[in-house]
Amino acid sequence: MSTQENDITGTGPDAAFELSTARVCAIVNMGSGRKAGGDIAGALREALAGRVAALDIRTARGEDLPAAARRAVEEGFDLIIAAGGDGTQSAVAGAVAGSNAVMAVIPGGTFNYFARDLGSGETVEEALRIFDAPRVRPVDIGEMNGMVFLNNVSFGAYPEILKHRESVYRRWGRSRIAAYWSAVAALWNLRRPLHLTVRANGKEQRLATALAFVAKSAYQLDSFGLLEGAGCVRRGQLALLVARARRPGPLVRSALRLALGKTARYADFDLICAEEFQIETVPRHEYVAHDGEKTWMDSPFQVRVRHGALKVLVPAESKGQDAE
């Protein structure tokens, strides 16, 4: 994958970023996590006022985020800050990837895997330290049918989990405990397996499963105990994990082991590592989860790594998840 030991998924050494001459646009998702968007906007204004050439703080929600990020790129901002959860980071990254702009991450969601993978921290306060001695790091991203993802895309049970999670959040509030509970409850209602045809590394496999996901985050895989998959990501590949379970009971047991980081990969998942996949699903019109969001998409799915396509701001001491 990467030639530098301290890149999480990058293609070259970190470079200094000159904050004082940068035109900065911050895009704050007012609906992320615990909905503290106003507080995050205020913290950014306080942290960056007088330290940058220009600062424009914009607020958005959900489906408006990609358009807001595209406008910021078109307007030529040097640094585009994405403040929100993993879905926010993914939406902004989709616009910033391949452009001249650099992206910065301020976590405001429930899990914040991308920020943690970068070494930027899990809280707003930790992430603001990025601006003390900022460095630019090129990182790999995932892409499926033109859609950018930073952590994972998944098929089968997980999109249903996200749907169920929304009702749990509305009743009990956002927390990781609520998220895990919603997963178990949703899995018990699973009714049909998903049929996949996977083409990768010159081979074709036909699989039936309750859950499959393509992972891009080594940090996330490490936290679930899926160390071999994390190794694939660090080598510049994607990790496709296909649950061997087809029914609710076994899948719930696998999910609990996953949540506890005790997954036995050979017992619970088949692993395929590749830089590109073609995945066909039955049914063809499939509900897909991507970085905590969900949408309907049509098979076949072309999934690939875009090496070094996104430039992100990281703190000077960050070594990401590739450090030994």
Tab-separated table of C-alpha atoms in Angstrom:
chain	number	residue	atom	x	y	z
A	1	MET	CA	0.000	0.000	0.000
A	2	SER	CA	1.801	2.986	1.304
A	3	THR	CA	5.504	3.623	1.122
A	4	GLN	CA	5.553	5.579	4.362
A	5	GLU	CA	5.202	3.860	7.688
A	6	ASN	CA	3.265	6.803	9.169
A	7	ASP	CA	0.575	7.025	6.487
A	8	ILE	CA	-2.754	5.492	7.449
A	9	THR	CA	-3.437	4.688	3.825
A	10	GLY	CA	-1.402	7.281	2.038
A	11	THR	CA	1.042	7.450	-0.801
A	12	GLY	CA	3.717	9.846	0.428
A	13	PRO	CA	5.196	11.720	3.393
A	14	ASP	CA	3.270	14.396	5.242
A	15	ALA	CA	3.924	17.995	4.162
A	16	ALA	CA	3.570	21.194	6.157
A	17	PHE	CA	0.398	23.222	5.590
A	18	GLU	CA	0.555	27.020	5.760
A	19	LEU	CA	-2.541	28.019	7.694
A	20	SER	CA	-1.980	31.779	7.656
A	21	THR	CA	-2.414	32.096	3.878
A	22	ALA	CA	-5.275	29.611	3.550
A	23	ARG	CA	-8.850	30.415	2.569
A	24	VAL	CA	-10.909	28.152	4.800
A	25	CYS	CA	-14.504	26.944	4.520
A	26	ALA	CA	-15.985	24.967	7.413
A	27	ILE	CA	-19.072	22.877	6.686
A	28	VAL	CA	-20.887	21.980	9.899
A	29	ASN	CA	-23.587	19.317	9.918
A	30	MET	CA	-26.270	20.597	12.272
A	31	GLY	CA	-27.861	17.153	12.514
A	32	SER	CA	-24.848	14.997	13.420
A	33	GLY	CA	-24.365	13.027	16.611
A	34	ARG	CA	-25.681	14.891	19.616
A	35	LYS	CA	-26.626	17.857	17.400
A	36	ALA	CA	-24.052	20.237	18.861
A	37	GLY	CA	-23.407	21.866	15.488
A	38	GLY	CA	-23.761	25.378	16.867
A	39	ASP	CA	-21.162	24.715	19.554
A	40	ILE	CA	-18.766	23.201	17.010
A	41	ALA	CA	-19.178	26.214	14.706
A	42	GLY	CA	-18.368	28.521	17.619
A	43	ALA	CA	-15.306	26.481	18.581
A	44	LEU	CA	-14.005	26.603	15.005
A	45	ARG	CA	-14.525	30.351	14.799
A	46	GLU	CA	-12.631	30.852	18.057
A	47	ALA	CA	-9.810	28.507	17.045
A	48	LEU	CA	-9.233	29.954	13.565
A	49	ALA	CA	-10.120	33.662	13.824
A	50	GLY	CA	-7.045	35.719	12.919
A	51	ARG	CA	-5.029	32.612	12.011
A	52	VAL	CA	-6.229	32.160	8.413
A	53	ALA	CA	-6.531	34.424	5.379
A	54	ALA	CA	-10.318	33.995	5.212
A	55	LEU	CA	-12.865	31.955	7.166
A	56	ASP	CA	-16.375	31.064	6.042
A	57	ILE	CA	-18.456	28.816	8.318
A	58	ARG	CA	-21.483	27.225	6.665
A	59	THR	CA	-24.119	24.945	8.154
A	60	ALA	CA	-25.951	22.154	6.363
A	61	ARG	CA	-27.897	18.970	7.023
A	62	GLY	CA	-27.956	15.476	5.532
A	63	GLU	CA	-28.668	15.525	1.820
A	64	ASP	CA	-27.436	19.138	1.465
A	65	LEU	CA	-23.868	18.282	2.497
A	66	PRO	CA	-22.520	17.069	-0.888
A	67	ALA	CA	-23.753	20.205	-2.681
A	68	ALA	CA	-22.303	22.449	0.036
A	69	ALA	CA	-18.933	20.712	-0.300
A	70	ARG	CA	-18.981	20.961	-4.106
A	71	ARG	CA	-19.659	24.709	-3.894
A	72	ALA	CA	-16.715	25.154	-1.546
A	73	VAL	CA	-14.434	23.315	-3.969
A	74	GLU	CA	-15.733	25.328	-6.944
A	75	GLU	CA	-15.151	28.554	-5.037
A	76	GLY	CA	-11.493	27.635	-4.640
A	77	PHE	CA	-11.143	27.291	-0.878
A	78	ASP	CA	-7.744	25.893	0.116
A	79	LEU	CA	-9.003	24.044	3.201
A	80	ILE	CA	-12.481	22.557	3.630
A	81	ILE	CA	-13.353	21.461	7.147
A	82	ALA	CA	-15.979	18.740	7.589
A	83	ALA	CA	-17.559	18.903	11.051
A	84	GLY	CA	-19.848	15.986	11.826
A	85	GLY	CA	-19.923	12.216	11.892
A	86	ASP	CA	-18.559	9.668	9.454
A	87	GLY	CA	-21.417	10.290	7.013
A	88	THR	CA	-20.524	13.994	6.967
A	89	GLN	CA	-16.842	13.232	6.360
A	90	SER	CA	-17.749	10.898	3.513
A	91	ALA	CA	-20.076	13.427	1.867
A	92	VAL	CA	-17.431	16.159	1.977
A	93	ALA	CA	-14.657	13.794	0.881
A	94	GLY	CA	-16.690	12.894	-2.205
A	95	ALA	CA	-16.401	16.509	-3.365
A	96	VAL	CA	-12.850	17.208	-2.181
A	97	ALA	CA	-11.207	14.005	-3.513
A	98	GLY	CA	-9.206	14.640	-6.656
A	99	SER	CA	-9.309	18.438	-6.251
A	100	ASN	CA	-6.619	20.883	-5.133
A	101	ALA	CA	-8.366	21.419	-1.799
A	102	VAL	CA	-7.292	19.877	1.505
A	103	MET	CA	-9.853	18.456	3.915
A	104	ALA	CA	-9.841	18.648	7.726
A	105	VAL	CA	-11.937	16.472	10.012
A	106	ILE	CA	-13.748	17.635	13.156
A	107	PRO	CA	-15.595	14.674	14.736
A	108	GLY	CA	-19.200	15.264	15.745
A	109	GLY	CA	-20.808	11.849	15.349
A	110	THR	CA	-21.315	8.684	17.373
A	111	PHE	CA	-18.340	6.543	16.322
A	112	ASN	CA	-16.036	8.927	14.381
A	113	TYR	CA	-13.988	6.095	12.860
A	114	PHE	CA	-12.372	8.204	10.150
A	115	ALA	CA	-11.139	10.854	12.601
A	116	ARG	CA	-9.795	8.171	14.909
A	117	ASP	CA	-8.122	6.389	11.991
A	118	LEU	CA	-6.358	9.612	11.049
A	119	GLY	CA	-5.125	10.143	14.594
A	120	SER	CA	-7.048	13.419	14.759
A	121	GLY	CA	-8.831	12.487	17.968
A	122	GLU	CA	-12.348	11.533	18.956
A	123	THR	CA	-13.505	14.869	20.392
A	124	VAL	CA	-13.769	18.372	18.998
A	125	GLU	CA	-11.173	19.605	21.482
A	126	GLU	CA	-8.654	16.968	20.396
A	127	ALA	CA	-9.276	17.620	16.705
A	128	LEU	CA	-8.754	21.373	17.032
A	129	ARG	CA	-5.110	20.660	17.888
A	130	ILE	CA	-4.667	19.849	14.203
A	131	PHE	CA	-4.332	23.571	13.580
A	132	ASP	CA	-1.368	24.023	15.934
A	133	ALA	CA	1.135	22.398	13.546
A	134	PRO	CA	-0.875	21.106	10.588
A	135	ARG	CA	0.452	18.607	8.075
A	136	VAL	CA	-1.089	17.364	4.822
A	137	ARG	CA	-1.351	13.642	4.217
A	138	PRO	CA	-2.635	11.959	1.033
A	139	VAL	CA	-4.884	9.002	1.891
A	140	ASP	CA	-6.605	6.270	-0.058
A	141	ILE	CA	-10.380	6.255	-0.307
A	142	GLY	CA	-12.929	3.693	-1.408
A	143	GLU	CA	-15.316	4.205	-4.301
A	144	MET	CA	-18.397	2.229	-5.295
A	145	ASN	CA	-20.250	3.079	-8.517
A	146	GLY	CA	-18.836	6.601	-8.282
A	147	MET	CA	-19.739	7.088	-4.595
A	148	VAL	CA	-16.857	7.751	-2.195
A	149	PHE	CA	-16.671	5.922	1.133
A	150	LEU	CA	-14.111	6.222	3.918
A	151	ASN	CA	-14.959	3.368	6.299
A	152	ASN	CA	-17.202	0.775	4.669
A	153	VAL	CA	-20.097	-0.118	2.436
A	154	SER	CA	-22.349	-2.978	3.423
A	155	PHE	CA	-25.159	-5.164	2.132
A	156	GLY	CA	-27.786	-7.357	3.745
A	157	ALA	CA	-28.504	-6.963	7.442
A	158	TYR	CA	-26.555	-3.783	8.206
A	159	PRO	CA	-28.695	-1.316	6.229
A	160	GLU	CA	-31.687	-2.719	8.109
A	161	ILE	CA	-29.798	-2.143	11.356
A	162	LEU	CA	-29.359	1.525	10.462
A	163	LYS	CA	-33.057	1.852	9.716
A	164	HIS	CA	-33.931	0.336	13.109
A	165	ARG	CA	-31.283	2.456	14.824
A	166	GLU	CA	-33.077	5.687	13.911
A	167	SER	CA	-36.167	4.701	15.915
A	168	VAL	CA	-34.005	3.640	18.868
A	169	TYR	CA	-32.156	6.977	18.775
A	170	ARG	CA	-35.406	8.918	18.697
A	171	ARG	CA	-36.608	7.115	21.813
A	172	TRP	CA	-33.417	6.725	23.850
A	173	GLY	CA	-30.978	9.253	22.394
A	174	ARG	CA	-27.702	8.714	20.542
A	175	SER	CA	-25.114	6.512	22.214
A	176	ARG	CA	-22.954	3.528	21.335
A	177	ILE	CA	-24.974	1.313	23.685
A	178	ALA	CA	-28.166	2.297	21.836
A	179	ALA	CA	-26.436	1.583	18.532
A	180	TYR	CA	-25.383	-1.922	19.601
A	181	TRP	CA	-28.832	-2.693	21.016
A	182	SER	CA	-30.499	-1.598	17.781
A	183	ALA	CA	-28.191	-3.959	15.876
A	184	VAL	CA	-29.209	-7.003	17.911
A	185	ALA	CA	-32.910	-6.125	17.708
A	186	ALA	CA	-32.776	-5.639	13.938
A	187	LEU	CA	-30.901	-8.889	13.331
A	188	TRP	CA	-33.619	-10.935	15.020
A	189	ASN	CA	-36.033	-9.727	12.330
A	190	LEU	CA	-33.867	-10.892	9.440
A	191	ARG	CA	-35.894	-12.956	6.980
A	192	ARG	CA	-33.876	-13.676	3.851
A	193	PRO	CA	-30.231	-14.294	2.954
A	194	LEU	CA	-28.438	-12.197	0.371
A	195	HIS	CA	-26.972	-13.932	-2.689
A	196	LEU	CA	-23.687	-12.528	-3.983
A	197	THR	CA	-21.480	-13.105	-6.997
A	198	VAL	CA	-18.027	-11.684	-6.259
A	199	ARG	CA	-15.313	-11.199	-8.877
A	200	ALA	CA	-11.872	-10.244	-7.596
A	201	ASN	CA	-8.255	-11.178	-8.264
A	202	GLY	CA	-9.286	-13.029	-11.430
A	203	LYS	CA	-11.682	-15.358	-9.586
A	204	GLU	CA	-15.450	-15.626	-9.211
A	205	GLN	CA	-17.238	-16.795	-6.068
A	206	ARG	CA	-20.944	-17.298	-5.368
A	207	LEU	CA	-21.966	-16.778	-1.753
A	208	ALA	CA	-25.137	-16.676	0.339
A	209	THR	CA	-25.032	-14.587	3.509
A	210	ALA	CA	-26.966	-12.421	5.926
A	211	LEU	CA	-24.326	-9.677	5.895
A	212	ALA	CA	-21.426	-8.568	3.722
A	213	PHE	CA	-19.317	-5.449	3.913
A	214	VAL	CA	-16.357	-3.910	2.118
A	215	ALA	CA	-14.076	-2.190	4.632
A	216	LYS	CA	-11.692	0.689	4.087
A	217	SER	CA	-10.917	1.594	7.727
A	218	ALA	CA	-8.088	-0.337	9.359
A	219	TYR	CA	-8.982	1.278	12.678
A	220	GLN	CA	-12.553	0.009	12.518
A	221	LEU	CA	-11.438	-3.516	11.629
A	222	ASP	CA	-8.873	-3.506	14.435
A	223	SER	CA	-11.544	-2.439	16.926
A	224	PHE	CA	-13.692	-5.396	15.841
A	225	GLY	CA	-10.810	-7.841	16.145
A	226	LEU	CA	-10.655	-8.370	12.365
A	227	LEU	CA	-6.884	-8.006	12.225
A	228	GLU	CA	-6.309	-9.793	8.923
A	229	GLY	CA	-8.768	-7.474	7.205
A	230	ALA	CA	-6.979	-4.476	8.748
A	231	GLY	CA	-3.749	-5.810	7.292
A	232	CYS	CA	-5.313	-5.864	3.833
A	233	VAL	CA	-6.285	-2.204	4.170
A	234	ARG	CA	-2.798	-1.261	5.261
A	235	ARG	CA	-1.444	-2.931	2.133
A	236	GLY	CA	-3.602	-0.636	-0.006
A	237	GLN	CA	-6.467	-3.055	-0.570
A	238	LEU	CA	-10.100	-3.302	0.430
A	239	ALA	CA	-11.326	-6.061	2.728
A	240	LEU	CA	-14.549	-7.814	1.765
A	241	LEU	CA	-15.972	-9.710	4.748
A	242	VAL	CA	-18.862	-12.076	4.150
A	243	ALA	CA	-20.670	-13.470	7.187
A	244	ARG	CA	-21.033	-17.231	7.129
A	245	ALA	CA	-24.317	-16.901	9.022
A	246	ARG	CA	-27.516	-16.888	6.982
A	247	ARG	CA	-30.066	-16.839	9.835
A	248	PRO	CA	-30.767	-14.478	12.771
A	249	GLY	CA	-29.472	-16.653	15.640
A	250	PRO	CA	-25.946	-17.328	14.361
A	251	LEU	CA	-25.690	-13.800	12.989
A	252	VAL	CA	-26.562	-12.269	16.377
A	253	ARG	CA	-23.849	-14.368	18.027
A	254	SER	CA	-21.347	-13.227	15.401
A	255	ALA	CA	-22.453	-9.605	15.864
A	256	LEU	CA	-21.947	-9.789	19.615
A	257	ARG	CA	-18.465	-11.228	19.184
A	258	LEU	CA	-17.790	-8.453	16.655
A	259	ALA	CA	-18.923	-5.734	19.079
A	260	LEU	CA	-16.640	-7.182	21.762
A	261	GLY	CA	-13.664	-7.406	19.394
A	262	LYS	CA	-13.591	-11.182	19.805
A	263	THR	CA	-14.526	-12.266	16.303
A	264	ALA	CA	-12.987	-15.517	15.168
A	265	ARG	CA	-12.606	-14.625	11.517
A	266	TYR	CA	-12.527	-18.174	10.211
A	267	ALA	CA	-15.647	-19.072	12.212
A	268	ASP	CA	-17.654	-15.931	11.454
A	269	PHE	CA	-16.472	-14.405	8.169
A	270	ASP	CA	-14.881	-15.260	4.860
A	271	LEU	CA	-12.305	-12.647	3.866
A	272	ILE	CA	-11.365	-11.538	0.346
A	273	CYS	CA	-8.737	-8.822	-0.148
A	274	ALA	CA	-8.402	-6.931	-3.427
A	275	GLU	CA	-7.967	-3.456	-4.867
A	276	GLU	CA	-11.075	-3.918	-7.016
A	277	PHE	CA	-14.271	-5.943	-6.723
A	278	GLN	CA	-17.295	-6.494	-8.871
A	279	ILE	CA	-20.229	-7.559	-6.704
A	280	GLU	CA	-23.594	-8.664	-8.042
A	281	THR	CA	-26.488	-9.087	-5.633
A	282	VAL	CA	-29.829	-10.875	-5.706
A	283	PRO	CA	-32.091	-8.997	-5.365
A	284	ARG	CA	-30.541	-6.543	-7.807
A	285	HIS	CA	-32.134	-3.410	-6.270
A	286	GLU	CA	-30.336	-3.419	-2.935
A	287	TYR	CA	-30.479	-1.279	0.211
A	288	VAL	CA	-26.862	-0.269	0.829
A	289	ALA	CA	-25.225	1.281	3.886
A	290	HIS	CA	-22.206	3.550	3.425
A	291	ASP	CA	-20.350	5.228	6.298
A	292	GLY	CA	-23.422	5.183	8.524
A	293	GLU	CA	-25.808	6.429	5.817
A	294	LYS	CA	-28.066	4.328	3.613
A	295	THR	CA	-29.499	4.431	0.111
A	296	TRP	CA	-31.007	2.221	-2.601
A	297	MET	CA	-28.574	1.245	-5.358
A	298	ASP	CA	-28.578	-1.173	-8.287
A	299	SER	CA	-26.213	-4.098	-8.809
A	300	PRO	CA	-23.633	-4.732	-10.174
A	301	PHE	CA	-21.386	-2.786	-7.804
A	302	GLN	CA	-17.943	-1.741	-8.991
A	303	VAL	CA	-15.801	-1.181	-5.897
A	304	ARG	CA	-12.211	0.050	-5.959
A	305	VAL	CA	-9.443	1.858	-4.085
A	306	ARG	CA	-8.464	5.340	-5.230
A	307	HIS	CA	-4.891	5.633	-4.027
A	308	GLY	CA	-3.877	8.953	-2.458
A	309	ALA	CA	-6.968	10.676	-3.871
A	310	LEU	CA	-7.833	12.682	-0.752
A	311	LYS	CA	-5.534	15.201	0.954
A	312	VAL	CA	-6.319	15.543	4.654
A	313	LEU	CA	-4.977	17.714	7.443
A	314	VAL	CA	-3.449	15.828	10.363
A	315	PRO	CA	-1.627	16.877	13.536
A	316	ALA	CA	2.154	16.873	13.307
A	317	GLU	CA	2.504	13.986	15.777
A	318	SER	CA	-0.054	11.762	14.039
A	319	LYS	CA	1.229	8.412	12.805
A	320	GLY	CA	-2.166	7.038	11.821
A	321	GLN	CA	-2.852	3.322	12.008
A	322	ASP	CA	0.148	2.099	10.010
A	323	ALA	CA	2.706	2.840	12.675
A	324	GLU	CA	4.387	-0.200	14.072
